[in-house]
CSV table of C-alpha atoms in Angstrom, one decimal:
chain,number,residue,atom,x,y,z
P,910,MET,CA,-7.9,-16.6,-26.4
P,911,TYR,CA,-7.6,-12.8,-26.3
P,912,MET,CA,-9.2,-10.3,-23.9
P,913,GLU,CA,-10.5,-6.9,-24.6
P,914,PRO,CA,-7.8,-4.2,-24.0
P,915,GLU,CA,-10.0,-2.5,-21.4
P,916,ALA,CA,-10.4,-5.7,-19.4
P,917,THR,CA,-6.6,-6.3,-19.6
P,918,GLU,CA,-5.9,-2.8,-18.4
P,919,PHE,CA,-8.4,-3.2,-15.5
P,920,LEU,CA,-6.9,-6.5,-14.4
P,921,LYS,CA,-3.4,-5.0,-14.5
P,922,LYS,CA,-4.6,-2.2,-12.2
P,923,VAL,CA,-6.2,-4.7,-9.8
P,924,SER,CA,-3.1,-6.9,-9.7
P,925,TYR,CA,-0.9,-3.9,-9.1
P,926,SER,CA,-3.1,-2.6,-6.4
P,927,ILE,CA,-3.1,-6.0,-4.6
P,928,GLY,CA,0.7,-6.2,-4.9
P,929,VAL,CA,1.2,-2.7,-3.5
P,930,VAL,CA,-1.0,-3.3,-0.5
P,931,PHE,CA,0.5,-6.8,0.1
P,932,VAL,CA,4.1,-5.5,0.0
P,933,TRP,CA,3.2,-2.5,2.3
P,934,LEU,CA,1.4,-4.8,4.8
P,935,ALA,CA,4.3,-7.3,4.8
P,936,ILE,CA,6.9,-4.5,5.5
P,937,LEU,CA,4.7,-3.0,8.2
P,938,CYS,CA,4.2,-6.4,9.9
P,939,ILE,CA,7.9,-7.3,9.7
P,940,ALA,CA,8.9,-3.9,11.1
P,941,ALA,CA,6.3,-4.1,13.9
P,942,ILE,CA,6.9,-7.7,15.1
P,943,LYS,CA,10.5,-8.5,14.3
P,944,GLY,CA,11.8,-5.1,15.4
P,945,ASP,CA,9.4,-5.1,18.4
P,946,ASN,CA,8.4,-1.5,17.4
P,947,ALA,CA,4.6,-1.7,17.6
P,948,PHE,CA,4.5,-2.9,21.2
P,949,ILE,CA,4.9,-0.2,23.9
P,950,GLY,CA,6.5,-1.5,27.0
P,951,GLU,CA,6.9,0.5,30.2
P,952,HIS,CA,7.6,3.6,28.2
P,953,VAL,CA,7.4,4.9,24.7
P,954,SER,CA,10.7,4.6,22.9
P,955,THR,CA,12.1,6.4,19.9
P,956,ALA,CA,11.7,3.3,17.8
P,957,ASN,CA,8.0,3.2,18.7
P,958,VAL,CA,7.5,6.9,17.6
P,959,ILE,CA,9.5,6.4,14.4
P,960,PHE,CA,7.5,3.2,13.6
P,961,TYR,CA,4.1,4.8,14.1
P,962,VAL,CA,5.0,8.0,12.2
P,963,TRP,CA,6.3,5.8,9.3
P,964,ALA,CA,3.2,3.7,9.5
P,965,VAL,CA,0.9,6.7,9.1
P,966,GLY,CA,3.0,8.4,6.5
P,967,SER,CA,3.4,5.2,4.4
P,968,SER,CA,-0.4,4.6,4.6
P,969,ILE,CA,-1.1,8.0,3.3
P,970,GLY,CA,1.5,7.6,0.6
P,971,MET,CA,0.0,4.2,-0.4
P,972,VAL,CA,-3.5,5.7,-0.7
P,973,ILE,CA,-2.1,8.5,-2.9
P,974,VAL,CA,-0.4,6.0,-5.2
P,975,LEU,CA,-3.5,3.9,-5.5
P,976,ARG,CA,-5.7,6.9,-6.2
P,977,ARG,CA,-3.4,8.1,-8.9
P,978,LEU,CA,-3.3,4.6,-10.4
P,979,TRP,CA,-7.1,4.4,-10.5
P,980,ARG,CA,-7.6,7.9,-11.8
P,981,SER,CA,-5.2,7.5,-14.7
P,982,LYS,CA,-7.0,7.2,-18.1
P,983,GLU,CA,-10.4,7.5,-16.4
P,984,HIS,CA,-11.7,10.4,-18.6
P,985,GLU,CA,-10.1,9.5,-21.9
């Protein structure tokens, strides 16, 4: 059974988007919990600052990647 090319392309975009978000979230959670970087103790450490800067920067990067993915071939 074959699918329409447009439906196949749409499902590829959906699966890629889910994969990107899942990998980003997994890396973020591992860095936060395993490295104990998300939790601020008595004072803010350098690792806390690096973690939060990376978290915000990677979030912005992920949104840019996903926007480019969903804008590609939109007006063709």
